[in-house]
Amino acid sequence: MMVDQTTRFDAVFAGLTILDISGRAIERIPDGGGVEFIDEIRLNPAGTASGALMNAAKLGLNCSTSACVGDDEKGQFVADQYQRMQIDCSMIQRSKTVATSSTILPIRPNGERPALHCRGASDEWFVDDTQFDAVCDAKFLHHGGTGLLARMDQGQSARLLQYASSKGLTVTLDLIAPGEDTAGLLASLLPHVDFFMPSFEEAEVISGQSDPADAARFFKDMGAGACIFKWGERGSFLSMDDNELRIPAFKIEVSDTTGCGDSYCGGFIAGLSLGYDVEQACRLGTAVSALVATGLGSDAGVVNLERTLEFMNSATILDV
């Protein structure tokens, strides 16, 4: 089924939306009440939905989001940032009882990002059946954050994705923090998903398969149309129909890996929206992810589509 070309948005990004407080470069936490001086601190919206959303918007897509933040200063910061980026905020929910989900990220000198996360309003996010039409008024629906969306993880996410698929949207899915119950959650979601986009580390944990082709087969047997595994310095792995392909990463100086996987999803969706084939959309996602890793935060390094394409067409391939 082809989606209606008169949709209000190019893409809607639904799910985990948090506020990151990032600092770099942090070699150690001071003892007692001591002080260490660092180079940079940044606040930015982040999360499995938000990181994809902001980068897709920077690449020129007309975007909206369905998410829940607290009725607090953190939630207002997220909304203000979105509005400055011309992202539609009409479907953002505000909880008066739970604070905005947030994370403190002490970024190590090598770009690694241990996370101190406080669960919050994202667990309250809920899309009622009567709101499905509004959320699906787009060509693409990206659902991000399965595993940290308490209310939607009870079965409503599957209903939303089933509806989106029935309306002809291209549905993409990412998750976070897989655990013992993740495979059970995916069993109801993946039959309605065109592109399942976890990290390979997450895919390996869930599937028990150490080879990406075997892991992809595991998820495709569960109903996923295709799998794209984000794979760090190895780039990404695409399994679609009977074809398998590794898309290499670009050589960069890594500053912060926060949001690289989320931003890949945003770049990939932007590529599909621009009419790229799947492989080329993966390459755009790779370029976006690489640029994000050069700065601090989930949308750092990305300016616009033109600059991203310049980087993609000139950067050196990382030979791993």
PDB file of C-alpha atoms in Angstrom:
ATOM      1  CA  MET A   1       0.000   0.000   0.000  1.00  0.00           C
ATOM      2  CA  MET A   2       1.297   3.480  -0.855  1.00  0.00           C
ATOM      3  CA  VAL A   3       1.038   6.162   1.788  1.00  0.00           C
ATOM      4  CA  ASP A   4      -1.032   9.260   1.041  1.00  0.00           C
ATOM      5  CA  GLN A   5       1.300  11.871  -0.475  1.00  0.00           C
ATOM      6  CA  THR A   6      -0.712  14.694   1.137  1.00  0.00           C
ATOM      7  CA  THR A   7       0.437  13.799   4.649  1.00  0.00           C
ATOM      8  CA  ARG A   8       1.118  16.660   7.037  1.00  0.00           C
ATOM      9  CA  PHE A   9       4.641  15.513   7.938  1.00  0.00           C
ATOM     10  CA  ASP A  10       7.481  13.724   6.253  1.00  0.00           C
ATOM     11  CA  ALA A  11       8.168  11.785   9.441  1.00  0.00           C
ATOM     12  CA  VAL A  12       6.916  11.426  13.001  1.00  0.00           C
ATOM     13  CA  PHE A  13       9.346  10.279  15.689  1.00  0.00           C
ATOM     14  CA  ALA A  14       7.641   8.651  18.653  1.00  0.00           C
ATOM     15  CA  GLY A  15       8.933   7.480  21.989  1.00  0.00           C
ATOM     16  CA  LEU A  16      11.870   8.003  24.319  1.00  0.00           C
ATOM     17  CA  THR A  17      12.658  11.681  24.792  1.00  0.00           C
ATOM     18  CA  ILE A  18      15.045  12.802  27.504  1.00  0.00           C
ATOM     19  CA  LEU A  19      17.358  15.642  28.462  1.00  0.00           C
ATOM     20  CA  ASP A  20      21.061  14.873  28.385  1.00  0.00           C
ATOM     21  CA  ILE A  21      23.543  16.765  30.533  1.00  0.00           C
ATOM     22  CA  SER A  22      26.925  15.914  29.005  1.00  0.00           C
ATOM     23  CA  GLY A  23      30.428  16.861  30.030  1.00  0.00           C
ATOM     24  CA  ARG A  24      33.797  16.071  28.480  1.00  0.00           C
ATOM     25  CA  ALA A  25      36.501  14.983  28.793  1.00  0.00           C
ATOM     26  CA  ILE A  26      36.201  13.267  32.159  1.00  0.00           C
ATOM     27  CA  GLU A  27      39.062  11.047  33.230  1.00  0.00           C
ATOM     28  CA  ARG A  28      37.912  10.562  36.811  1.00  0.00           C
ATOM     29  CA  ILE A  29      35.338  11.698  39.346  1.00  0.00           C
ATOM     30  CA  PRO A  30      37.011  13.808  42.077  1.00  0.00           C
ATOM     31  CA  ASP A  31      37.258  12.333  45.528  1.00  0.00           C
ATOM     32  CA  GLY A  32      34.998  13.758  48.242  1.00  0.00           C
ATOM     33  CA  GLY A  33      33.992  17.319  47.438  1.00  0.00           C
ATOM     34  CA  GLY A  34      36.882  17.945  45.089  1.00  0.00           C
ATOM     35  CA  VAL A  35      36.740  19.768  41.758  1.00  0.00           C
ATOM     36  CA  GLU A  36      38.015  18.799  38.320  1.00  0.00           C
ATOM     37  CA  PHE A  37      37.938  21.215  35.381  1.00  0.00           C
ATOM     38  CA  ILE A  38      36.654  19.917  32.042  1.00  0.00           C
ATOM     39  CA  ASP A  39      36.432  21.308  28.514  1.00  0.00           C
ATOM     40  CA  GLU A  40      32.717  21.465  27.818  1.00  0.00           C
ATOM     41  CA  ILE A  41      29.239  20.920  29.276  1.00  0.00           C
ATOM     42  CA  ARG A  42      26.133  20.771  27.113  1.00  0.00           C
ATOM     43  CA  LEU A  43      22.396  20.274  27.576  1.00  0.00           C
ATOM     44  CA  ASN A  44      20.460  18.791  24.669  1.00  0.00           C
ATOM     45  CA  PRO A  45      17.340  16.751  23.918  1.00  0.00           C
ATOM     46  CA  ALA A  46      18.235  13.120  23.402  1.00  0.00           C
ATOM     47  CA  GLY A  47      16.860   9.598  23.441  1.00  0.00           C
ATOM     48  CA  THR A  48      15.988   6.933  20.941  1.00  0.00           C
ATOM     49  CA  ALA A  49      13.241   9.042  19.380  1.00  0.00           C
ATOM     50  CA  SER A  50      14.679  12.511  19.960  1.00  0.00           C
ATOM     51  CA  GLY A  51      18.191  11.859  18.651  1.00  0.00           C
ATOM     52  CA  ALA A  52      16.774  10.585  15.376  1.00  0.00           C
ATOM     53  CA  LEU A  53      14.236  13.424  15.203  1.00  0.00           C
ATOM     54  CA  MET A  54      16.669  16.316  15.556  1.00  0.00           C
ATOM     55  CA  ASN A  55      19.047  15.040  12.910  1.00  0.00           C
ATOM     56  CA  ALA A  56      16.262  14.316  10.424  1.00  0.00           C
ATOM     57  CA  ALA A  57      15.015  17.862  10.973  1.00  0.00           C
ATOM     58  CA  LYS A  58      18.505  19.263  10.373  1.00  0.00           C
ATOM     59  CA  LEU A  59      18.593  17.387   7.065  1.00  0.00           C
ATOM     60  CA  GLY A  60      15.450  19.207   5.977  1.00  0.00           C
ATOM     61  CA  LEU A  61      12.565  16.861   6.822  1.00  0.00           C
ATOM     62  CA  ASN A  62       9.267  18.279   8.029  1.00  0.00           C
ATOM     63  CA  CYS A  63       9.049  16.493  11.378  1.00  0.00           C
ATOM     64  CA  SER A  64       6.795  16.039  14.370  1.00  0.00           C
ATOM     65  CA  THR A  65       7.113  14.005  17.527  1.00  0.00           C
ATOM     66  CA  SER A  66       4.863  12.103  19.901  1.00  0.00           C
ATOM     67  CA  ALA A  67       6.489  11.940  23.324  1.00  0.00           C
ATOM     68  CA  CYS A  68       6.003  12.784  26.986  1.00  0.00           C
ATOM     69  CA  VAL A  69       8.124  15.166  29.028  1.00  0.00           C
ATOM     70  CA  GLY A  70       7.564  16.581  32.478  1.00  0.00           C
ATOM     71  CA  ASP A  71       5.907  19.888  33.223  1.00  0.00           C
ATOM     72  CA  ASP A  72       9.279  21.125  34.432  1.00  0.00           C
ATOM     73  CA  GLU A  73      12.310  23.117  33.358  1.00  0.00           C
ATOM     74  CA  LYS A  74      13.814  20.105  31.591  1.00  0.00           C
ATOM     75  CA  GLY A  75      10.681  19.517  29.540  1.00  0.00           C
ATOM     76  CA  GLN A  76      10.481  23.199  28.658  1.00  0.00           C
ATOM     77  CA  PHE A  77      14.085  23.135  27.488  1.00  0.00           C
ATOM     78  CA  VAL A  78      13.303  20.222  25.166  1.00  0.00           C
ATOM     79  CA  ALA A  79      10.219  21.976  23.756  1.00  0.00           C
ATOM     80  CA  ASP A  80      12.073  25.263  23.266  1.00  0.00           C
ATOM     81  CA  GLN A  81      14.902  23.515  21.441  1.00  0.00           C
ATOM     82  CA  TYR A  82      12.452  21.742  19.137  1.00  0.00           C
ATOM     83  CA  GLN A  83      10.640  24.962  18.333  1.00  0.00           C
ATOM     84  CA  ARG A  84      13.914  26.650  17.419  1.00  0.00           C
ATOM     85  CA  MET A  85      14.498  23.753  15.023  1.00  0.00           C
ATOM     86  CA  GLN A  86      10.979  24.151  13.546  1.00  0.00           C
ATOM     87  CA  ILE A  87       9.921  20.726  14.811  1.00  0.00           C
ATOM     88  CA  ASP A  88       6.185  20.405  15.381  1.00  0.00           C
ATOM     89  CA  CYS A  89       5.440  20.006  19.102  1.00  0.00           C
ATOM     90  CA  SER A  90       1.654  19.638  18.967  1.00  0.00           C
ATOM     91  CA  MET A  91       1.736  15.969  20.045  1.00  0.00           C
ATOM     92  CA  ILE A  92       4.120  16.373  22.990  1.00  0.00           C
ATOM     93  CA  GLN A  93       2.462  15.364  26.262  1.00  0.00           C
ATOM     94  CA  ARG A  94       3.377  17.099  29.555  1.00  0.00           C
ATOM     95  CA  SER A  95       3.208  15.131  32.794  1.00  0.00           C
ATOM     96  CA  LYS A  96       2.342  17.092  35.929  1.00  0.00           C
ATOM     97  CA  THR A  97       3.331  14.208  38.207  1.00  0.00           C
ATOM     98  CA  VAL A  98       6.603  12.865  36.750  1.00  0.00           C
ATOM     99  CA  ALA A  99       9.776  14.752  35.825  1.00  0.00           C
ATOM    100  CA  THR A 100      11.318  14.689  32.360  1.00  0.00           C
ATOM    101  CA  SER A 101      13.494  11.632  31.788  1.00  0.00           C
ATOM    102  CA  SER A 102      17.118  12.727  32.000  1.00  0.00           C
ATOM    103  CA  THR A 103      20.673  11.423  31.848  1.00  0.00           C
ATOM    104  CA  ILE A 104      24.039  12.617  33.130  1.00  0.00           C
ATOM    105  CA  LEU A 105      26.832  11.625  30.733  1.00  0.00           C
ATOM    106  CA  PRO A 106      30.460  11.901  31.865  1.00  0.00           C
ATOM    107  CA  ILE A 107      32.190  11.495  28.510  1.00  0.00           C
ATOM    108  CA  ARG A 108      35.584   9.813  28.650  1.00  0.00           C
ATOM    109  CA  PRO A 109      38.550  11.102  26.593  1.00  0.00           C
ATOM    110  CA  ASN A 110      38.071   8.252  24.071  1.00  0.00           C
ATOM    111  CA  GLY A 111      34.419   9.220  23.494  1.00  0.00           C
ATOM    112  CA  GLU A 112      32.853   6.440  25.566  1.00  0.00           C
ATOM    113  CA  ARG A 113      29.736   7.525  27.430  1.00  0.00           C
ATOM    114  CA  PRO A 114      28.781   5.830  30.677  1.00  0.00           C
ATOM    115  CA  ALA A 115      25.236   6.926  31.533  1.00  0.00           C
ATOM    116  CA  LEU A 116      23.487   7.822  34.779  1.00  0.00           C
ATOM    117  CA  HIS A 117      19.819   7.737  33.810  1.00  0.00           C
ATOM    118  CA  CYS A 118      16.768   8.862  35.758  1.00  0.00           C
ATOM    119  CA  ARG A 119      13.600   7.331  34.357  1.00  0.00           C
ATOM    120  CA  GLY A 120      10.755   9.781  34.108  1.00  0.00           C
ATOM    121  CA  ALA A 121       7.943  11.033  31.907  1.00  0.00           C
ATOM    122  CA  SER A 122       8.773   8.788  28.942  1.00  0.00           C
ATOM    123  CA  ASP A 123       7.314   5.943  30.999  1.00  0.00           C
ATOM    124  CA  GLU A 124       4.057   7.944  31.043  1.00  0.00           C
ATOM    125  CA  TRP A 125       3.873   8.403  27.266  1.00  0.00           C
ATOM    126  CA  PHE A 126       0.690   6.875  25.887  1.00  0.00           C
ATOM    127  CA  VAL A 127      -0.945   7.186  22.481  1.00  0.00           C
ATOM    128  CA  ASP A 128      -4.643   6.374  22.638  1.00  0.00           C
ATOM    129  CA  ASP A 129      -6.292   4.702  19.646  1.00  0.00           C
ATOM    130  CA  THR A 130      -8.127   7.958  18.926  1.00  0.00           C
ATOM    131  CA  GLN A 131      -4.739   9.654  18.407  1.00  0.00           C
ATOM    132  CA  PHE A 132      -3.404   7.140  15.898  1.00  0.00           C
ATOM    133  CA  ASP A 133      -4.496   9.166  12.869  1.00  0.00           C
ATOM    134  CA  ALA A 134      -2.598  12.233  14.071  1.00  0.00           C
ATOM    135  CA  VAL A 135       0.573  10.275  14.844  1.00  0.00           C
ATOM    136  CA  CYS A 136       0.366   8.520  11.484  1.00  0.00           C
ATOM    137  CA  ASP A 137      -0.159  11.673   9.408  1.00  0.00           C
ATOM    138  CA  ALA A 138       3.246  11.121   7.809  1.00  0.00           C
ATOM    139  CA  LYS A 139       5.161   9.018   5.328  1.00  0.00           C
ATOM    140  CA  PHE A 140       7.472   7.556   7.988  1.00  0.00           C
ATOM    141  CA  LEU A 141       6.920   6.573  11.607  1.00  0.00           C
ATOM    142  CA  HIS A 142       9.985   5.944  13.740  1.00  0.00           C
ATOM    143  CA  HIS A 143       9.296   4.280  17.089  1.00  0.00           C
ATOM    144  CA  GLY A 144      12.220   4.550  19.487  1.00  0.00           C
ATOM    145  CA  GLY A 145      12.759   3.399  23.041  1.00  0.00           C
ATOM    146  CA  THR A 146      11.036   0.046  23.453  1.00  0.00           C
ATOM    147  CA  GLY A 147      12.135  -1.168  26.866  1.00  0.00           C
ATOM    148  CA  LEU A 148      11.946   2.242  28.588  1.00  0.00           C
ATOM    149  CA  LEU A 149       8.343   3.134  27.660  1.00  0.00           C
ATOM    150  CA  ALA A 150       6.426   1.527  30.511  1.00  0.00           C
ATOM    151  CA  ARG A 151       2.847   2.300  29.450  1.00  0.00           C
ATOM    152  CA  MET A 152       3.296   1.806  25.709  1.00  0.00           C
ATOM    153  CA  ASP A 153       5.332  -1.362  26.245  1.00  0.00           C
ATOM    154  CA  GLN A 154       2.201  -3.048  27.623  1.00  0.00           C
ATOM    155  CA  GLY A 155       0.885  -3.655  24.101  1.00  0.00           C
ATOM    156  CA  GLN A 156      -0.145  -0.225  22.855  1.00  0.00           C
ATOM    157  CA  SER A 157       3.038   0.251  20.829  1.00  0.00           C
ATOM    158  CA  ALA A 158       2.158  -2.872  18.839  1.00  0.00           C
ATOM    159  CA  ARG A 159      -1.325  -1.484  18.169  1.00  0.00           C
ATOM    160  CA  LEU A 160       0.162   1.816  16.979  1.00  0.00           C
ATOM    161  CA  LEU A 161       2.672   0.146  14.658  1.00  0.00           C
ATOM    162  CA  GLN A 162       0.028  -2.190  13.273  1.00  0.00           C
ATOM    163  CA  TYR A 163      -2.143   0.826  12.477  1.00  0.00           C
ATOM    164  CA  ALA A 164       0.753   2.707  10.885  1.00  0.00           C
ATOM    165  CA  SER A 165       1.638  -0.280   8.727  1.00  0.00           C
ATOM    166  CA  SER A 166      -1.972  -0.706   7.639  1.00  0.00           C
ATOM    167  CA  LYS A 167      -1.998   2.938   6.527  1.00  0.00           C
ATOM    168  CA  GLY A 168       1.079   2.393   4.365  1.00  0.00           C
ATOM    169  CA  LEU A 169       3.670   4.252   6.420  1.00  0.00           C
ATOM    170  CA  THR A 170       7.248   3.042   6.380  1.00  0.00           C
ATOM    171  CA  VAL A 171       7.793   1.917   9.988  1.00  0.00           C
ATOM    172  CA  THR A 172      11.213   1.902  11.636  1.00  0.00           C
ATOM    173  CA  LEU A 173      11.934   0.609  15.136  1.00  0.00           C
ATOM    174  CA  ASP A 174      14.786   1.088  17.580  1.00  0.00           C
ATOM    175  CA  LEU A 175      15.036   0.015  21.213  1.00  0.00           C
ATOM    176  CA  ILE A 176      17.160   0.521  24.297  1.00  0.00           C
ATOM    177  CA  ALA A 177      18.452  -1.421  27.286  1.00  0.00           C
ATOM    178  CA  PRO A 178      17.329  -4.901  26.197  1.00  0.00           C
ATOM    179  CA  GLY A 179      16.498  -7.345  28.963  1.00  0.00           C
ATOM    180  CA  GLU A 180      14.850 -10.690  29.522  1.00  0.00           C
ATOM    181  CA  ASP A 181      11.454  -9.461  28.348  1.00  0.00           C
ATOM    182  CA  THR A 182      12.650  -7.690  25.191  1.00  0.00           C
ATOM    183  CA  ALA A 183      12.153 -10.639  22.844  1.00  0.00           C
ATOM    184  CA  GLY A 184       8.577 -10.927  24.070  1.00  0.00           C
ATOM    185  CA  LEU A 185       7.965  -7.255  23.348  1.00  0.00           C
ATOM    186  CA  LEU A 186       9.457  -7.581  19.870  1.00  0.00           C
ATOM    187  CA  ALA A 187       7.265 -10.565  18.997  1.00  0.00           C
ATOM    188  CA  SER A 188       4.233  -8.262  18.798  1.00  0.00           C
ATOM    189  CA  LEU A 189       6.074  -5.327  17.209  1.00  0.00           C
ATOM    190  CA  LEU A 190       8.270  -6.743  14.451  1.00  0.00           C
ATOM    191  CA  PRO A 191       5.480  -8.046  12.174  1.00  0.00           C
ATOM    192  CA  HIS A 192       4.566  -4.382  11.603  1.00  0.00           C
ATOM    193  CA  VAL A 193       8.133  -3.071  11.153  1.00  0.00           C
ATOM    194  CA  ASP A 194       9.825  -2.419   7.815  1.00  0.00           C
ATOM    195  CA  PHE A 195      13.283  -1.704   9.259  1.00  0.00           C
ATOM    196  CA  PHE A 196      14.423  -2.929  12.674  1.00  0.00           C
ATOM    197  CA  MET A 197      17.422  -0.788  13.689  1.00  0.00           C
ATOM    198  CA  PRO A 198      19.125  -1.765  16.965  1.00  0.00           C
ATOM    199  CA  SER A 199      22.843  -1.732  17.616  1.00  0.00           C
ATOM    200  CA  PHE A 200      24.508  -5.037  16.874  1.00  0.00           C
ATOM    201  CA  GLU A 201      25.377  -5.350  20.560  1.00  0.00           C
ATOM    202  CA  GLU A 202      21.672  -5.128  21.384  1.00  0.00           C
ATOM    203  CA  ALA A 203      20.783  -7.549  18.601  1.00  0.00           C
ATOM    204  CA  GLU A 204      23.354 -10.027  19.896  1.00  0.00           C
ATOM    205  CA  VAL A 205      22.007  -9.845  23.447  1.00  0.00           C
ATOM    206  CA  ILE A 206      18.428 -10.457  22.335  1.00  0.00           C
ATOM    207  CA  SER A 207      19.049 -13.100  19.684  1.00  0.00           C
ATOM    208  CA  GLY A 208      21.969 -14.912  21.268  1.00  0.00           C
ATOM    209  CA  GLN A 209      23.649 -14.859  17.850  1.00  0.00           C
ATOM    210  CA  SER A 210      27.210 -13.571  17.472  1.00  0.00           C
ATOM    211  CA  ASP A 211      27.055 -13.390  13.673  1.00  0.00           C
ATOM    212  CA  PRO A 212      25.029 -10.466  12.270  1.00  0.00           C
ATOM    213  CA  ALA A 213      23.529 -12.563   9.481  1.00  0.00           C
ATOM    214  CA  ASP A 214      22.254 -15.101  11.997  1.00  0.00           C
ATOM    215  CA  ALA A 215      20.933 -12.335  14.244  1.00  0.00           C
ATOM    216  CA  ALA A 216      19.135 -10.732  11.306  1.00  0.00           C
ATOM    217  CA  ARG A 217      17.574 -14.077  10.414  1.00  0.00           C
ATOM    218  CA  PHE A 218      16.341 -14.384  14.011  1.00  0.00           C
ATOM    219  CA  PHE A 219      14.505 -11.059  13.834  1.00  0.00           C
ATOM    220  CA  LYS A 220      13.231 -11.545  10.296  1.00  0.00           C
ATOM    221  CA  ASP A 221      11.784 -14.878  11.387  1.00  0.00           C
ATOM    222  CA  MET A 222       9.936 -12.872  14.063  1.00  0.00           C
ATOM    223  CA  GLY A 223       8.423 -10.708  11.331  1.00  0.00           C
ATOM    224  CA  ALA A 224      10.805  -7.809  10.683  1.00  0.00           C
ATOM    225  CA  GLY A 225      10.882  -6.753   7.034  1.00  0.00           C
ATOM    226  CA  ALA A 226      14.588  -5.902   7.146  1.00  0.00           C
ATOM    227  CA  CYS A 227      17.312  -5.395   9.738  1.00  0.00           C
ATOM    228  CA  ILE A 228      19.926  -2.682  10.014  1.00  0.00           C
ATOM    229  CA  PHE A 229      22.422  -3.180  12.832  1.00  0.00           C
ATOM    230  CA  LYS A 230      24.474  -0.151  13.891  1.00  0.00           C
ATOM    231  CA  TRP A 231      27.968  -1.501  14.484  1.00  0.00           C
ATOM    232  CA  GLY A 232      30.252   1.237  15.808  1.00  0.00           C
ATOM    233  CA  GLU A 233      33.592   1.513  14.005  1.00  0.00           C
ATOM    234  CA  ARG A 234      32.541  -1.382  11.751  1.00  0.00           C
ATOM    235  CA  GLY A 235      29.765   0.792  10.314  1.00  0.00           C
ATOM    236  CA  SER A 236      26.454  -1.008   9.952  1.00  0.00           C
ATOM    237  CA  PHE A 237      25.037  -4.277   8.662  1.00  0.00           C
ATOM    238  CA  LEU A 238      22.041  -4.442   6.330  1.00  0.00           C
ATOM    239  CA  SER A 239      19.950  -7.564   5.807  1.00  0.00           C
ATOM    240  CA  MET A 240      17.080  -7.052   3.367  1.00  0.00           C
ATOM    241  CA  ASP A 241      15.311  -9.688   1.308  1.00  0.00           C
ATOM    242  CA  ASP A 242      18.090 -12.149   0.418  1.00  0.00           C
ATOM    243  CA  ASN A 243      20.832  -9.517   0.407  1.00  0.00           C
ATOM    244  CA  GLU A 244      23.368  -8.826   3.145  1.00  0.00           C
ATOM    245  CA  LEU A 245      25.802  -5.942   3.144  1.00  0.00           C
ATOM    246  CA  ARG A 246      28.155  -4.193   5.556  1.00  0.00           C
ATOM    247  CA  ILE A 247      28.281  -0.430   5.109  1.00  0.00           C
ATOM    248  CA  PRO A 248      31.668   0.794   6.399  1.00  0.00           C
ATOM    249  CA  ALA A 249      32.145   3.666   8.818  1.00  0.00           C
ATOM    250  CA  PHE A 250      34.011   6.886   8.097  1.00  0.00           C
ATOM    251  CA  LYS A 251      37.356   7.775   9.622  1.00  0.00           C
ATOM    252  CA  ILE A 252      36.933  10.585  12.153  1.00  0.00           C
ATOM    253  CA  GLU A 253      38.394  11.893  15.397  1.00  0.00           C
ATOM    254  CA  VAL A 254      35.887  10.739  18.004  1.00  0.00           C
ATOM    255  CA  SER A 255      34.777  13.247  20.625  1.00  0.00           C
ATOM    256  CA  ASP A 256      31.557  11.728  22.004  1.00  0.00           C
ATOM    257  CA  THR A 257      29.620   8.668  20.850  1.00  0.00           C
ATOM    258  CA  THR A 258      26.381   9.761  22.538  1.00  0.00           C
ATOM    259  CA  GLY A 259      23.437   9.497  20.168  1.00  0.00           C
ATOM    260  CA  CYS A 260      25.402   8.093  17.243  1.00  0.00           C
ATOM    261  CA  GLY A 261      23.001   5.188  16.782  1.00  0.00           C
ATOM    262  CA  ASP A 262      19.946   7.411  17.171  1.00  0.00           C
ATOM    263  CA  SER A 263      21.311   9.916  14.671  1.00  0.00           C
ATOM    264  CA  TYR A 264      21.989   7.091  12.188  1.00  0.00           C
ATOM    265  CA  CYS A 265      18.257   6.332  12.249  1.00  0.00           C
ATOM    266  CA  GLY A 266      17.435   9.974  11.546  1.00  0.00           C
ATOM    267  CA  GLY A 267      19.854  10.103   8.632  1.00  0.00           C
ATOM    268  CA  PHE A 268      18.561   6.818   7.215  1.00  0.00           C
ATOM    269  CA  ILE A 269      14.942   7.997   7.326  1.00  0.00           C
ATOM    270  CA  ALA A 270      15.936  11.294   5.729  1.00  0.00           C
ATOM    271  CA  GLY A 271      17.656   9.360   2.951  1.00  0.00           C
ATOM    272  CA  LEU A 272      14.563   7.288   2.225  1.00  0.00           C
ATOM    273  CA  SER A 273      12.464  10.458   2.258  1.00  0.00           C
ATOM    274  CA  LEU A 274      14.815  11.994  -0.302  1.00  0.00           C
ATOM    275  CA  GLY A 275      14.284   9.007  -2.583  1.00  0.00           C
ATOM    276  CA  TYR A 276      17.589   7.232  -1.918  1.00  0.00           C
ATOM    277  CA  ASP A 277      17.713   3.478  -2.203  1.00  0.00           C
ATOM    278  CA  VAL A 278      18.197   1.591   1.064  1.00  0.00           C
ATOM    279  CA  GLU A 279      21.970   1.194   0.749  1.00  0.00           C
ATOM    280  CA  GLN A 280      22.478   4.879   0.006  1.00  0.00           C
ATOM    281  CA  ALA A 281      20.157   5.816   2.865  1.00  0.00           C
ATOM    282  CA  CYS A 282      22.364   3.695   5.126  1.00  0.00           C
ATOM    283  CA  ARG A 283      25.393   5.626   3.892  1.00  0.00           C
ATOM    284  CA  LEU A 284      23.686   8.911   4.741  1.00  0.00           C
ATOM    285  CA  GLY A 285      22.891   7.525   8.189  1.00  0.00           C
ATOM    286  CA  THR A 286      26.556   6.569   8.544  1.00  0.00           C
ATOM    287  CA  ALA A 287      27.654  10.097   7.642  1.00  0.00           C
ATOM    288  CA  VAL A 288      25.261  11.672  10.134  1.00  0.00           C
ATOM    289  CA  SER A 289      26.420   9.302  12.856  1.00  0.00           C
ATOM    290  CA  ALA A 290      30.058  10.100  12.149  1.00  0.00           C
ATOM    291  CA  LEU A 291      29.470  13.848  12.314  1.00  0.00           C
ATOM    292  CA  VAL A 292      27.625  13.509  15.612  1.00  0.00           C
ATOM    293  CA  ALA A 293      30.615  11.654  17.064  1.00  0.00           C
ATOM    294  CA  THR A 294      32.862  14.657  16.330  1.00  0.00           C
ATOM    295  CA  GLY A 295      30.995  16.896  18.796  1.00  0.00           C
ATOM    296  CA  LEU A 296      29.190  16.734  22.137  1.00  0.00           C
ATOM    297  CA  GLY A 297      25.583  15.561  22.199  1.00  0.00           C
ATOM    298  CA  SER A 298      23.037  13.779  20.031  1.00  0.00           C
ATOM    299  CA  ASP A 299      22.925  16.345  17.215  1.00  0.00           C
ATOM    300  CA  ALA A 300      26.432  17.764  17.374  1.00  0.00           C
ATOM    301  CA  GLY A 301      28.391  18.088  14.163  1.00  0.00           C
ATOM    302  CA  VAL A 302      25.368  18.049  11.851  1.00  0.00           C
ATOM    303  CA  VAL A 303      24.504  21.376  10.207  1.00  0.00           C
ATOM    304  CA  ASN A 304      22.332  20.609   7.199  1.00  0.00           C
ATOM    305  CA  LEU A 305      21.973  18.223   4.271  1.00  0.00           C
ATOM    306  CA  GLU A 306      24.455  20.026   2.013  1.00  0.00           C
ATOM    307  CA  ARG A 307      27.255  19.918   4.578  1.00  0.00           C
ATOM    308  CA  THR A 308      26.476  16.302   5.429  1.00  0.00           C
ATOM    309  CA  LEU A 309      26.648  15.261   1.764  1.00  0.00           C
ATOM    310  CA  GLU A 310      29.938  17.104   1.369  1.00  0.00           C
ATOM    311  CA  PHE A 311      31.336  15.082   4.255  1.00  0.00           C
ATOM    312  CA  MET A 312      29.851  11.816   2.988  1.00  0.00           C
ATOM    313  CA  ASN A 313      31.370  12.278  -0.463  1.00  0.00           C
ATOM    314  CA  SER A 314      34.834  13.277   0.746  1.00  0.00           C
ATOM    315  CA  ALA A 315      35.475  11.431   4.010  1.00  0.00           C
ATOM    316  CA  THR A 316      37.867   8.497   4.220  1.00  0.00           C
ATOM    317  CA  ILE A 317      36.393   5.039   4.708  1.00  0.00           C
ATOM    318  CA  LEU A 318      37.487   3.372   7.942  1.00  0.00           C
ATOM    319  CA  ASP A 319      39.153   0.077   7.104  1.00  0.00           C
ATOM    320  CA  VAL A 320      38.201  -2.309   9.945  1.00  0.00           C
TER     321      VAL A 320
END
